[in-house]
Tab-separated table of C-alpha atoms in Angstrom:
chain	number	residue	atom	x	y	z
A	30	MET	CA	182.476	135.529	88.452
A	31	LEU	CA	183.746	131.991	88.786
A	32	GLY	CA	180.879	131.024	91.063
A	33	PHE	CA	178.429	132.435	88.559
A	34	PHE	CA	179.840	130.336	85.730
A	35	GLU	CA	179.824	127.165	87.776
A	36	THR	CA	176.050	127.318	87.905
A	37	GLY	CA	174.229	126.654	84.676
A	38	VAL	CA	172.713	130.133	84.499
A	39	GLY	CA	175.641	131.641	82.581
A	40	SER	CA	175.512	128.856	80.020
A	41	LEU	CA	171.852	129.293	79.176
A	42	THR	CA	171.419	130.154	75.533
A	43	TRP	CA	168.402	131.485	73.680
A	44	GLY	CA	168.021	128.068	72.127
A	45	SER	CA	167.909	126.318	75.459
A	46	ILE	CA	165.396	128.842	76.775
A	47	VAL	CA	163.162	128.175	73.761
A	48	MET	CA	163.452	124.442	74.417
A	49	LEU	CA	162.650	124.911	78.121
A	50	ILE	CA	159.458	126.665	77.036
A	51	ILE	CA	158.661	123.832	74.585
A	52	GLY	CA	159.204	121.345	77.431
A	53	GLY	CA	156.813	123.369	79.563
A	54	VAL	CA	154.213	123.399	76.784
A	55	LEU	CA	154.473	119.606	76.405
A	56	LEU	CA	153.991	119.205	80.158
A	57	TYR	CA	151.016	121.561	80.034
A	58	LEU	CA	149.416	119.652	77.150
A	59	GLY	CA	149.971	116.355	78.943
A	60	ILE	CA	148.880	117.398	82.440
A	61	ALA	CA	146.274	120.140	81.953
A	62	LYS	CA	144.884	119.059	78.574
A	63	LYS	CA	145.339	115.319	79.255
A	64	MET	CA	146.738	114.812	75.749
A	65	GLU	CA	148.609	111.486	75.768
A	66	PRO	CA	149.961	112.193	79.261
A	67	LEU	CA	151.844	108.890	79.441
A	68	LEU	CA	154.025	110.079	76.567
A	69	LEU	CA	154.044	113.846	76.886
A	70	VAL	CA	154.859	114.036	80.598
A	71	PRO	CA	158.106	111.984	80.375
A	72	ILE	CA	159.039	113.646	77.072
A	73	GLY	CA	158.292	117.145	78.369
A	74	PHE	CA	160.294	116.641	81.534
A	75	GLY	CA	163.139	115.103	79.537
A	76	VAL	CA	163.237	118.207	77.353
A	77	ILE	CA	163.516	120.423	80.412
A	78	LEU	CA	166.239	118.278	82.003
A	79	VAL	CA	168.442	118.097	78.944
A	80	ASN	CA	168.256	121.805	78.202
A	81	LEU	CA	169.494	122.829	81.633
A	82	PRO	CA	173.170	123.429	80.872
A	83	LEU	CA	176.054	121.344	82.228
A	84	GLY	CA	173.827	118.585	83.638
A	85	GLY	CA	175.700	115.965	81.657
A	86	LEU	CA	172.681	113.659	81.222
A	87	MET	CA	173.568	113.067	77.584
A	88	ALA	CA	177.334	113.288	78.052
A	89	CYS	CA	179.567	111.113	75.929
A	90	ILE	CA	183.322	110.555	75.881
A	91	VAL	CA	184.826	111.213	72.462
A	92	HIS	CA	188.589	110.699	72.062
A	93	GLY	CA	189.064	110.872	75.815
A	94	GLU	CA	187.146	114.124	76.213
A	95	VAL	CA	183.716	114.544	77.769
A	96	VAL	CA	181.211	116.309	75.529
A	97	GLU	CA	177.768	117.476	76.680
A	98	ALA	CA	175.839	116.397	73.601
A	99	TYR	CA	175.216	112.788	72.631
A	100	ALA	CA	177.829	111.547	70.161
A	101	ILE	CA	176.993	108.535	68.030
A	102	GLY	CA	180.595	107.271	67.931
A	103	GLY	CA	181.401	108.187	71.537
A	104	GLU	CA	181.274	106.249	74.777
A	105	PRO	CA	178.107	107.227	76.709
A	106	ALA	CA	178.906	108.714	80.126
A	107	GLY	CA	175.638	110.250	81.332
A	108	LEU	CA	172.470	108.740	82.817
A	109	ILE	CA	170.280	109.158	79.765
A	110	SER	CA	173.014	108.700	77.166
A	111	ARG	CA	173.693	105.258	78.712
A	112	ILE	CA	170.022	104.299	78.790
A	113	PHE	CA	169.781	105.502	75.222
A	114	ARG	CA	172.841	103.646	73.974
A	115	TYR	CA	172.056	100.290	75.517
A	116	GLY	CA	168.284	100.508	75.379
A	117	LEU	CA	167.496	102.333	72.173
A	118	ALA	CA	170.606	102.374	69.995
A	119	TRP	CA	170.932	98.649	70.634
A	120	GLU	CA	167.306	98.402	69.554
A	121	ILE	CA	166.058	96.657	72.638
A	122	ILE	CA	163.372	98.993	74.003
A	123	PRO	CA	161.379	99.591	70.773
A	124	CYS	CA	161.139	95.843	70.134
A	125	LEU	CA	160.159	95.068	73.713
A	126	ILE	CA	157.465	97.744	73.508
A	127	PHE	CA	156.060	95.736	70.627
A	128	LEU	CA	155.921	92.743	72.963
A	129	GLY	CA	153.790	94.801	75.347
A	130	LEU	CA	151.645	96.137	72.509
A	131	GLY	CA	151.041	92.592	71.335
A	132	ALA	CA	149.864	91.610	74.801
A	133	MET	CA	147.352	94.470	74.716
A	134	THR	CA	146.055	93.920	71.205
A	135	ASP	CA	142.857	92.095	70.392
A	136	PHE	CA	143.104	90.873	66.818
A	137	GLY	CA	139.427	89.882	66.974
A	138	PRO	CA	138.065	92.741	64.826
A	139	LEU	CA	140.754	92.085	62.226
A	140	ILE	CA	140.095	88.329	62.114
A	141	ALA	CA	136.350	88.931	61.962
A	142	ASN	CA	136.704	91.271	59.013
A	143	PRO	CA	139.947	90.501	57.141
A	144	LYS	CA	139.051	93.037	54.429
A	145	THR	CA	140.236	95.690	56.837
A	146	LEU	CA	143.763	94.295	56.518
A	147	ILE	CA	143.866	95.927	53.070
A	148	LEU	CA	143.070	99.308	54.636
A	149	GLY	CA	145.942	98.928	57.082
A	150	ALA	CA	148.231	98.236	54.157
A	151	GLY	CA	146.726	101.075	52.083
A	152	ALA	CA	147.540	103.727	54.621
A	153	GLN	CA	151.212	102.805	54.274
A	154	PHE	CA	151.208	104.459	50.847
A	155	GLY	CA	151.533	107.695	52.802
A	156	VAL	CA	154.858	106.394	54.099
A	157	TYR	CA	156.167	105.925	50.563
A	158	PHE	CA	154.660	109.227	49.415
A	159	ALA	CA	156.600	111.153	52.071
A	160	PHE	CA	159.664	109.025	51.313
A	161	PHE	CA	159.679	110.253	47.704
A	162	ILE	CA	159.064	113.881	48.675
A	163	ALA	CA	161.996	113.712	51.098
A	164	LEU	CA	164.162	112.236	48.338
A	165	LEU	CA	163.140	115.071	45.990
A	166	LEU	CA	164.073	117.605	48.668
A	167	GLY	CA	167.592	116.228	48.683
A	168	PHE	CA	167.593	113.998	51.770
A	169	SER	CA	169.642	110.817	51.453
A	170	ILE	CA	167.764	107.580	50.823
A	171	GLN	CA	168.364	106.463	54.429
A	172	GLU	CA	167.089	109.763	55.804
A	173	ALA	CA	164.079	109.659	53.493
A	174	CYS	CA	163.124	106.205	54.837
A	175	SER	CA	163.198	107.503	58.399
A	176	ILE	CA	161.112	110.531	57.486
A	177	GLY	CA	158.571	108.500	55.521
A	178	ILE	CA	157.988	106.014	58.331
A	179	ILE	CA	156.703	108.881	60.531
A	180	GLY	CA	153.576	108.640	58.373
A	181	GLY	CA	152.788	105.329	60.023
A	182	ALA	CA	152.456	107.234	63.324
A	183	ASP	CA	154.196	104.445	65.164
A	184	GLY	CA	156.766	105.646	67.688
A	185	PRO	CA	158.732	102.449	68.383
A	186	THR	CA	158.947	101.552	64.691
A	187	THR	CA	160.126	105.051	63.790
A	188	ILE	CA	162.829	104.939	66.454
A	189	TYR	CA	163.894	101.464	65.414
A	190	LEU	CA	164.246	102.387	61.745
A	191	THR	CA	165.834	105.819	62.231
A	192	ASN	CA	168.399	104.380	64.588
A	193	ARG	CA	169.431	101.896	61.921
A	194	LEU	CA	169.418	104.230	58.945
A	195	ALA	CA	169.839	107.844	60.018
A	196	PRO	CA	170.813	107.951	63.714
A	197	HIS	CA	171.535	111.701	63.613
A	198	PHE	CA	167.810	112.289	63.007
A	199	ILE	CA	166.576	110.182	65.879
A	200	GLY	CA	165.544	113.120	68.058
A	201	ALA	CA	163.573	114.831	65.334
A	202	THR	CA	161.836	111.745	63.920
A	203	ALA	CA	161.015	110.250	67.321
A	204	VAL	CA	159.562	113.481	68.586
A	205	ALA	CA	157.670	113.980	65.330
A	206	ALA	CA	156.195	110.460	65.470
A	207	TYR	CA	155.138	110.772	69.108
A	208	THR	CA	153.830	114.303	68.680
A	209	TYR	CA	151.736	113.310	65.690
A	210	MET	CA	150.410	110.288	67.567
A	211	ALA	CA	149.232	112.709	70.233
A	212	LEU	CA	147.887	115.077	67.574
A	213	VAL	CA	145.868	112.411	65.731
A	214	PRO	CA	142.572	114.012	66.861
A	215	ILE	CA	143.684	117.335	65.354
A	216	ILE	CA	145.406	116.239	62.130
A	217	GLN	CA	143.032	113.535	60.919
A	218	PRO	CA	139.534	115.082	60.970
A	219	PRO	CA	140.190	117.837	58.388
A	220	VAL	CA	141.826	115.332	56.011
A	221	ILE	CA	138.912	112.917	56.426
A	222	LYS	CA	136.344	115.679	55.904
A	223	LEU	CA	138.105	116.904	52.785
A	224	LEU	CA	137.923	113.477	51.155
A	225	THR	CA	134.439	112.331	52.139
A	226	THR	CA	130.958	113.678	51.604
A	227	LYS	CA	128.543	114.035	54.492
A	228	LYS	CA	126.586	111.139	53.052
A	229	GLU	CA	129.634	108.866	53.046
A	230	ARG	CA	130.410	109.740	56.651
A	231	GLU	CA	126.841	108.802	57.565
A	232	ILE	CA	127.130	105.284	56.132
A	233	TYR	CA	125.839	102.930	58.785
A	234	MET	CA	127.728	99.789	59.695
A	235	LYS	CA	126.069	97.041	61.737
A	236	PRO	CA	127.602	96.901	65.206
A	237	GLN	CA	127.969	93.164	65.481
A	238	LEU	CA	131.124	91.622	64.038
A	239	ARG	CA	131.117	87.858	63.718
A	240	PRO	CA	132.309	86.122	66.911
A	241	VAL	CA	135.911	84.930	66.689
A	242	SER	CA	136.813	81.558	68.176
A	243	LYS	CA	139.680	81.027	70.580
A	244	THR	CA	141.452	78.717	68.152
A	245	GLU	CA	141.466	81.435	65.492
A	246	LYS	CA	142.853	83.907	67.982
A	247	ILE	CA	145.678	81.538	68.953
A	248	LEU	CA	146.519	80.579	65.403
A	249	PHE	CA	146.569	84.172	64.151
A	250	PRO	CA	149.796	85.428	65.820
A	251	VAL	CA	151.664	82.212	64.991
A	252	VAL	CA	150.599	82.077	61.354
A	253	ALA	CA	150.927	85.838	60.851
A	254	ALA	CA	154.468	85.832	62.290
A	255	ILE	CA	155.524	83.001	59.992
A	256	ILE	CA	154.027	84.545	56.853
A	257	ILE	CA	155.171	88.137	57.452
A	258	ILE	CA	158.715	87.223	58.519
A	259	LEU	CA	159.123	84.838	55.588
A	260	LEU	CA	158.014	87.598	53.222
A	261	VAL	CA	159.826	90.509	54.901
A	262	PRO	CA	162.635	88.969	56.985
A	263	LYS	CA	163.904	92.308	58.321
A	264	SER	CA	160.609	92.861	60.104
A	265	ALA	CA	161.414	89.920	62.415
A	266	PRO	CA	162.419	91.885	65.558
A	267	LEU	CA	159.268	94.032	65.590
A	268	ILE	CA	156.706	91.592	64.191
A	269	GLY	CA	158.226	88.676	66.118
A	270	MET	CA	157.900	90.448	69.456
A	271	PHE	CA	154.442	91.802	68.570
A	272	MET	CA	153.038	88.382	67.722
A	273	PHE	CA	154.785	86.721	70.673
A	274	GLY	CA	153.212	89.251	73.037
A	275	ASN	CA	149.842	88.560	71.468
A	276	LEU	CA	150.247	84.805	71.818
A	277	LEU	CA	150.910	85.251	75.554
A	278	PHE	CA	147.679	87.250	75.727
A	279	VAL	CA	145.376	84.903	73.822
A	280	CYS	CA	146.686	81.405	74.575
A	281	GLY	CA	145.007	81.392	77.982
A	282	VAL	CA	147.769	79.631	79.951
A	283	THR	CA	150.262	82.514	80.312
A	284	ASP	CA	148.010	85.189	81.765
A	285	ARG	CA	150.670	86.167	84.306
A	286	LEU	CA	153.225	86.833	81.587
A	287	ALA	CA	150.717	88.682	79.417
A	288	ASP	CA	149.657	90.813	82.378
A	289	THR	CA	153.259	91.788	83.140
A	290	ALA	CA	154.058	92.463	79.478
A	291	ALA	CA	150.993	94.654	79.020
A	292	ASN	CA	151.207	96.567	82.292
A	293	ALA	CA	154.287	96.695	84.533
A	294	PHE	CA	156.828	95.912	81.820
A	295	MET	CA	155.221	98.297	79.343
A	296	ASN	CA	155.162	101.084	81.922
A	297	ILE	CA	158.874	100.666	82.649
A	298	LEU	CA	159.678	100.810	78.955
A	299	THR	CA	157.438	103.844	78.459
A	300	ILE	CA	159.265	105.724	81.222
A	301	LEU	CA	162.678	104.936	79.731
A	302	LEU	CA	161.624	105.671	76.169
A	303	GLY	CA	159.798	108.899	76.996
A	304	LEU	CA	162.742	110.315	78.938
A	305	CYS	CA	165.183	109.340	76.177
A	306	VAL	CA	163.085	110.931	73.453
A	307	GLY	CA	162.710	114.120	75.483
A	308	CYS	CA	166.444	114.249	76.156
A	309	PHE	CA	167.094	114.123	72.441
A	310	MET	CA	165.424	117.483	72.074
A	311	SER	CA	168.393	119.607	73.068
A	312	ALA	CA	168.561	123.051	71.492
A	313	GLU	CA	171.677	122.191	69.434
A	314	SER	CA	170.124	119.152	67.819
A	315	PHE	CA	166.515	120.251	67.619
A	316	LEU	CA	166.477	123.906	66.613
A	317	LYS	CA	168.080	123.221	63.250
A	318	PRO	CA	166.431	123.846	59.860
A	319	GLU	CA	166.900	120.152	59.028
A	320	SER	CA	165.004	118.989	62.117
A	321	LEU	CA	162.215	121.445	61.490
A	322	LEU	CA	161.976	120.160	57.909
A	323	VAL	CA	161.743	116.595	59.245
A	324	PHE	CA	158.894	117.788	61.417
A	325	ALA	CA	157.109	119.408	58.486
A	326	LEU	CA	157.573	116.357	56.261
A	327	GLY	CA	156.351	114.156	59.102
A	328	VAL	CA	152.984	115.858	59.164
A	329	ILE	CA	152.744	115.520	55.365
A	330	ALA	CA	153.535	111.815	55.692
A	331	PHE	CA	150.878	111.417	58.336
A	332	ALA	CA	148.200	113.375	56.489
A	333	ALA	CA	149.014	111.435	53.313
A	334	SER	CA	148.638	108.098	55.131
A	335	THR	CA	145.233	109.210	56.367
A	336	ALA	CA	144.249	110.329	52.868
A	337	PHE	CA	145.390	107.089	51.212
A	338	GLY	CA	143.507	105.015	53.787
A	339	VAL	CA	140.257	106.905	53.206
A	340	THR	CA	140.652	106.848	49.423
A	341	LEU	CA	141.299	103.124	49.439
A	342	ALA	CA	138.174	102.540	51.538
A	343	LYS	CA	136.156	104.549	49.006
A	344	PHE	CA	137.696	102.496	46.215
A	345	MET	CA	136.763	99.246	48.004
A	346	ASN	CA	133.191	100.498	48.255
A	347	LEU	CA	132.956	100.367	44.459
A	348	PHE	CA	133.099	96.581	44.734
A	349	LEU	CA	131.391	95.877	48.045
A	350	LYS	CA	127.726	95.042	48.288
A	351	GLU	CA	127.574	96.058	51.943
A	352	LYS	CA	129.286	99.467	51.904
A	353	ILE	CA	131.893	100.310	54.517
A	354	ASN	CA	132.113	103.759	56.028
A	355	PRO	CA	135.180	105.226	54.264
A	356	MET	CA	136.314	106.936	57.438
A	357	ILE	CA	137.536	103.617	58.843
A	358	GLY	CA	140.294	103.783	56.204
A	359	ALA	CA	141.798	106.662	58.180
A	360	ALA	CA	142.339	104.243	61.057
A	361	GLY	CA	144.852	102.407	58.864
A	362	VAL	CA	147.626	104.450	60.462
A	363	SER	CA	149.040	102.621	63.434
A	364	ALA	CA	148.251	105.055	66.222
A	365	VAL	CA	146.228	102.564	68.303
A	366	PRO	CA	143.664	103.327	69.536
A	367	MET	CA	143.775	107.080	68.850
A	368	ALA	CA	142.924	106.790	65.161
A	369	ALA	CA	140.061	104.372	65.798
A	370	ARG	CA	138.746	106.733	68.442
A	371	VAL	CA	138.787	109.663	66.008
A	372	VAL	CA	136.796	107.618	63.472
A	373	GLN	CA	134.360	106.553	66.158
A	374	LYS	CA	133.793	110.139	67.247
A	375	MET	CA	133.348	111.490	63.728
A	376	GLY	CA	131.061	108.591	62.879
A	377	GLN	CA	128.789	109.366	65.807
A	378	GLN	CA	128.754	113.046	64.906
A	379	ALA	CA	127.692	112.283	61.348
A	380	ASN	CA	125.123	109.698	62.368
A	381	PRO	CA	124.289	109.087	66.035
A	382	ARG	CA	123.294	105.502	65.201
A	383	ASN	CA	126.788	104.696	64.061
A	384	PHE	CA	129.298	103.023	66.313
A	385	LEU	CA	132.403	102.481	64.243
A	386	LEU	CA	134.902	101.753	67.017
A	387	MET	CA	135.218	98.022	66.444
A	388	HIS	CA	135.139	98.423	62.677
A	389	ALA	CA	137.951	100.951	62.911
A	390	MET	CA	140.015	98.741	65.232
A	391	GLY	CA	140.542	96.261	62.368
A	392	PRO	CA	142.411	98.654	60.045
A	393	ASN	CA	144.048	100.274	63.064
A	394	ILE	CA	145.657	97.015	64.177
A	395	ALA	CA	146.448	96.134	60.579
A	396	GLY	CA	148.175	99.528	60.428
A	397	VAL	CA	150.591	98.502	63.186
A	398	ILE	CA	151.481	95.371	61.255
A	399	GLY	CA	151.666	97.452	58.062
A	400	THR	CA	154.043	100.065	59.464
A	401	ALA	CA	156.342	97.467	61.035
A	402	THR	CA	156.381	95.618	57.725
A	403	ALA	CA	157.082	98.848	55.790
A	404	ALA	CA	160.038	99.405	58.128
A	405	GLY	CA	161.238	95.877	57.328
A	406	ILE	CA	160.937	96.613	53.605
A	407	PHE	CA	162.998	99.811	53.974
A	408	LEU	CA	165.642	97.911	55.950
A	409	GLY	CA	165.766	95.195	53.334
A	410	MET	CA	166.166	97.874	50.675
A	411	VAL	CA	168.874	100.054	52.149
A	412	GLY	CA	169.782	98.652	55.593
B	236	MET	CA	103.717	106.995	67.987
B	237	ALA	CA	106.729	105.305	66.584
B	238	GLN	CA	109.284	103.943	68.935
B	239	GLU	CA	112.881	102.961	68.582
B	240	ASN	CA	114.819	100.397	70.587
B	241	VAL	CA	118.371	101.545	71.187
B	242	GLU	CA	120.802	98.684	71.701
B	243	PHE	CA	124.361	98.549	72.966
B	244	PRO	CA	126.813	98.260	70.060
B	245	ILE	CA	129.685	96.944	72.207
B	246	THR	CA	130.267	95.114	75.462
B	247	GLY	CA	131.330	97.252	78.406
B	248	LYS	CA	130.637	98.704	81.811
B	249	ILE	CA	128.300	101.648	82.368
B	250	THR	CA	130.071	104.600	83.969
B	251	SER	CA	127.231	107.098	83.961
B	252	VAL	CA	123.551	107.264	83.054
B	253	ASN	CA	122.670	110.704	81.717
B	254	VAL	CA	118.901	110.494	81.167
B	255	SER	CA	116.021	108.789	82.953
B	256	GLN	CA	112.633	107.397	82.079
B	257	GLY	CA	110.428	110.232	80.845
B	258	SER	CA	113.317	112.500	79.785
B	259	LYS	CA	112.971	114.363	76.518
B	260	VAL	CA	116.017	113.869	74.305
B	261	GLU	CA	117.277	115.438	71.094
B	262	GLU	CA	118.967	113.422	68.370
B	263	GLY	CA	122.639	113.121	69.319
B	264	ASP	CA	122.121	113.603	73.080
B	265	ILE	CA	124.168	111.336	75.329
B	266	LEU	CA	122.060	108.584	76.901
B	267	CYS	CA	124.832	106.963	78.902
B	268	LEU	CA	128.579	106.455	78.983
B	269	LEU	CA	130.072	103.023	78.524
B	270	GLU	CA	133.620	102.054	79.399
B	271	SER	CA	135.001	99.631	76.893
B	272	MET	CA	138.535	98.928	75.708
B	273	LYS	CA	139.834	101.410	78.315
B	274	MET	CA	137.886	104.212	76.661
B	275	GLU	CA	134.742	106.022	77.649
B	276	ASN	CA	132.184	105.733	74.863
B	277	PRO	CA	129.012	107.811	74.772
B	278	ILE	CA	125.841	106.106	73.582
B	279	LEU	CA	123.791	108.689	71.683
B	280	ALA	CA	120.096	109.079	71.026
B	281	PRO	CA	119.410	108.173	67.373
B	282	VAL	CA	116.176	110.203	67.279
B	283	SER	CA	114.530	113.103	69.125
B	284	GLY	CA	111.712	112.010	71.423
B	285	THR	CA	110.820	110.824	74.908
B	286	VAL	CA	112.591	108.040	76.775
B	287	THR	CA	109.883	105.585	77.719
B	288	LYS	CA	112.037	102.806	79.049
B	289	LEU	CA	115.507	102.918	80.523
B	290	GLU	CA	116.701	100.518	83.188
B	291	LEU	CA	120.422	100.990	83.621
B	292	SER	CA	122.626	101.544	86.616
B	293	VAL	CA	126.215	102.696	86.985
B	294	GLY	CA	128.647	99.777	87.173
B	295	GLN	CA	126.357	97.411	85.272
B	296	VAL	CA	128.085	95.233	82.673
B	297	VAL	CA	126.245	95.096	79.357
B	298	GLU	CA	126.581	92.956	76.247
B	299	VAL	CA	126.137	93.736	72.565
B	300	GLY	CA	122.420	93.864	71.774
B	301	ASN	CA	121.255	94.639	75.325
B	302	LEU	CA	118.641	97.380	75.548
B	303	VAL	CA	119.831	100.914	76.291
B	304	ALA	CA	116.471	102.622	76.060
B	305	ILE	CA	113.224	102.824	74.166
B	306	ILE	CA	112.566	106.241	72.681
B	307	GLU	CA	109.106	107.263	71.463
B	308	TYR	CA	108.876	109.908	68.829
């Protein structure tokens, strides 16, 4: 008997078996269906690892005793719980990911067509919409902030904010944000179709955006960082790193640094983050009504952001001489480049002459700035 | 017969050419695939007709405004 209990088999619960299956499904989606494999493969494997009993990956020491599950007040004692504590709970990895994102982002489409900045801001209404629904459902104001920010579909920002405000929800919100990022091509099209007529989806936009000079590209991250951080100081860690990464990319004299930030460094961070997020999906913490509610509210937040973006684009069309295709408003969520890709695909379906990719990149990039700023506003409010 | 010049809407590298000179195409058919911004983007036929000119090869780098094909319809 003793030998049997020393293996993990005897400690398997129904919950952990369900989670092992979920981990398997995530791996399947990532590997066989090629859905966001860079995220889903580490997350899926993390889920499997953490739900094998007695492995101690998330172990923490609380009052001198080792517990299997991660404890916010405890001393981390396992591989992943340590990476999590010093990388994520200390808010290092999400901010550094923004450095890498900055080094990969071309602000050109946004600079060429600054109107699209409004769309990136408009989609953030979804964040506040879900925030109020969560409040009405009885979540605390801190929890409601973390749930609302899922609507921005920005993983690092969601993790950063939840960790500050509602750390007990970090597993659920992080997984929700990353899952919905991967599910952008499934969630967005029905919302877009519901709010636009066929004729609106067919609106043609000229492919050529105005060329953007190098000076503009260099000035943008510097000026944007100064303005945004002066207005919303709490957004400094995310926006600061994002704009710094971008400056490395565009200034032309730090190509080596930009290359590392965008590739090798980003890959390392993605591995660490993905595993951590997966390991937060243990049966005890994930299969709870609260977590499932967070998941449900997350999808509402995300659909609402899409809807607000599209509606705002339609509203802008009332004033614009050269109409924009309202679908590009949907790209105002910050899932780059997934949302822009969805708009591009739907645009081509509606009208094969249309090529909306670059037009959608503007709001998409503005969405990243918008979500990080919304997080800063929440932190300033309740942090 | 009317003809339409199809131009590249973005800069990128051609990863596959799906039709050739003389092919009949339907509106929405894929003419070629273009890799740009780490994504594969299909270039579609805007009208149904016959491809009368198409001079592309895999690996070629194209700019905005370059000719994809001329389609007669």
